[in-house]
Amino acid sequence: LAALLVMASHVWRFAGGPNAPHTTSTLLSVVQNGHVGVSLFLVLTGYLFTSIVNDNSGTLIYSAFIKNRALRILPLLTVLFFVFLSIDKAQHNGTTVLSLLLLQLNVGDEMSGFGQASFPVGVWWTTSVELQFYLVFPFIVAFFHKLGYRYLFGLIAIFIMVRVAIFGIKGDMYWAQYHSIVGRMDQFLIGMVAAQLHRDRPAMLRRIAPLLFTASLVALPIFCAGYRDVPWFESIFAFTVEALIFAALIVGYQALPVRIPPMLDRALSKAGELTFSIYLLHPMVLAALMAQFGFPHFTSSFTLNVMLYLLLYLIPPVLLLSKLTFECIEKPFLSLRGRYFHQSGSSNKAE
């Protein structure tokens, strides 16, 4: 869902779709503002890693954890980074590599961070934000388990107040915060809170799961249609509200008694393996397709044309390329990952 939202949003932008608020219906504003799918990725990150910690009784080994995350993200990202350098080598030198090594791919361009002016790097900036979070996650989750929910709520309040100060000094800084850990930390933290609630209050969540799930589906298009109407809300609270909506979606879905049929579940799991490749590769593929073939108008509906383009033009080549990069680049490095939990009294480690 997150990847599809982001891809649909990019097709919308590349095809010249309207970007101003209230230029489409409330429901279709989810496609127009599909970049909110990034928020779902980040909330899921906090949720999944906190769930993994909760499911293991051992001690998280910092170095092994960071090694695993680097093996997940850096191989394909590094290959694409050097593709970028080959395209625009006259503008770069050895110091450019520091942008990758120092996790600074989210700076350097007003919109999408490093390199967007030269090459459709698209969502590369999110890898830096994620890696920045991974560096502090083991500490945050340890302090959380020691100090309780008030610790995470305190951190969330700090980042909101920082954005209040930034807005007071600079005014509307939505896009600057959009690409930064300052704007995104709330989303990781709210994902962590959701994971802990799923563990601590399962009975309560089962009772309200249909309400949470339904409310999140209703709230998302309403939010997408109106969040840009008030500059202070957009700059200060938009990321937090997005995270709350997606946390409700995740927790509500997890607690629902309905389960996906096994065959469909296995198919989605296989597709999930390719998510990272799809996420990184689709802007490059989309830019190439648009440059060579333009945007065909299948019908009189722009939104329907976007969805048809996504299904017929973009997804097939992206899936093919993603399968190749996963098998030849990602998967071999993933096999080098180790366990990063140490069980007390033994030498065993558990993931």
PDB file of C-alpha atoms in Angstrom, residues 3-4 32 34 42 60 95 125 152 154 157 174 188 192 207 217 233-234 257 276-277 301 303 308 312 333 344:
ATOM      1  CA  ALA A   3       4.750   1.803  -2.230  1.00  0.00           C
ATOM      2  CA  LEU A   4       1.636   2.067  -4.420  1.00  0.00           C
ATOM      3  CA  GLN A  32      -2.705  13.424  -5.485  1.00  0.00           C
ATOM      4  CA  GLY A  34       0.285   9.812  -2.282  1.00  0.00           C
ATOM      5  CA  LEU A  42       8.242   5.171   8.687  1.00  0.00           C
ATOM      6  CA  LEU A  60      19.963  -6.194  21.548  1.00  0.00           C
ATOM      7  CA  THR A  95      33.744  14.408  -1.637  1.00  0.00           C
ATOM      8  CA  TRP A 125      16.374  10.789   0.953  1.00  0.00           C
ATOM      9  CA  LEU A 152       8.240   8.410  24.030  1.00  0.00           C
ATOM     10  CA  GLY A 154       8.147  13.345  25.891  1.00  0.00           C
ATOM     11  CA  ALA A 157       6.495  16.636  22.406  1.00  0.00           C
ATOM     12  CA  TYR A 174       6.831  21.917   5.526  1.00  0.00           C
ATOM     13  CA  PHE A 188       8.973   6.414  14.085  1.00  0.00           C
ATOM     14  CA  MET A 192       6.873   2.347  18.548  1.00  0.00           C
ATOM     15  CA  ARG A 207     -12.613  -4.611  20.834  1.00  0.00           C
ATOM     16  CA  LEU A 217      -9.605   4.865   6.206  1.00  0.00           C
ATOM     17  CA  PHE A 233      -0.807  22.995  11.001  1.00  0.00           C
ATOM     18  CA  GLU A 234       0.965  21.745   7.873  1.00  0.00           C
ATOM     19  CA  PRO A 257     -10.277 -11.146  13.381  1.00  0.00           C
ATOM     20  CA  PHE A 276      12.804  -1.769  -1.236  1.00  0.00           C
ATOM     21  CA  SER A 277      13.903  -2.264  -4.843  1.00  0.00           C
ATOM     22  CA  SER A 301     -10.382  11.120 -16.532  1.00  0.00           C
ATOM     23  CA  THR A 303      -7.001  10.157 -12.274  1.00  0.00           C
ATOM     24  CA  LEU A 308      -3.964   2.817 -15.765  1.00  0.00           C
ATOM     25  CA  LEU A 312       0.034  -1.033 -17.402  1.00  0.00           C
ATOM     26  CA  PHE A 333      24.000  -9.340   1.037  1.00  0.00           C
ATOM     27  CA  SER A 344      21.681 -14.292  28.819  1.00  0.00           C
TER      28      SER A 344
END
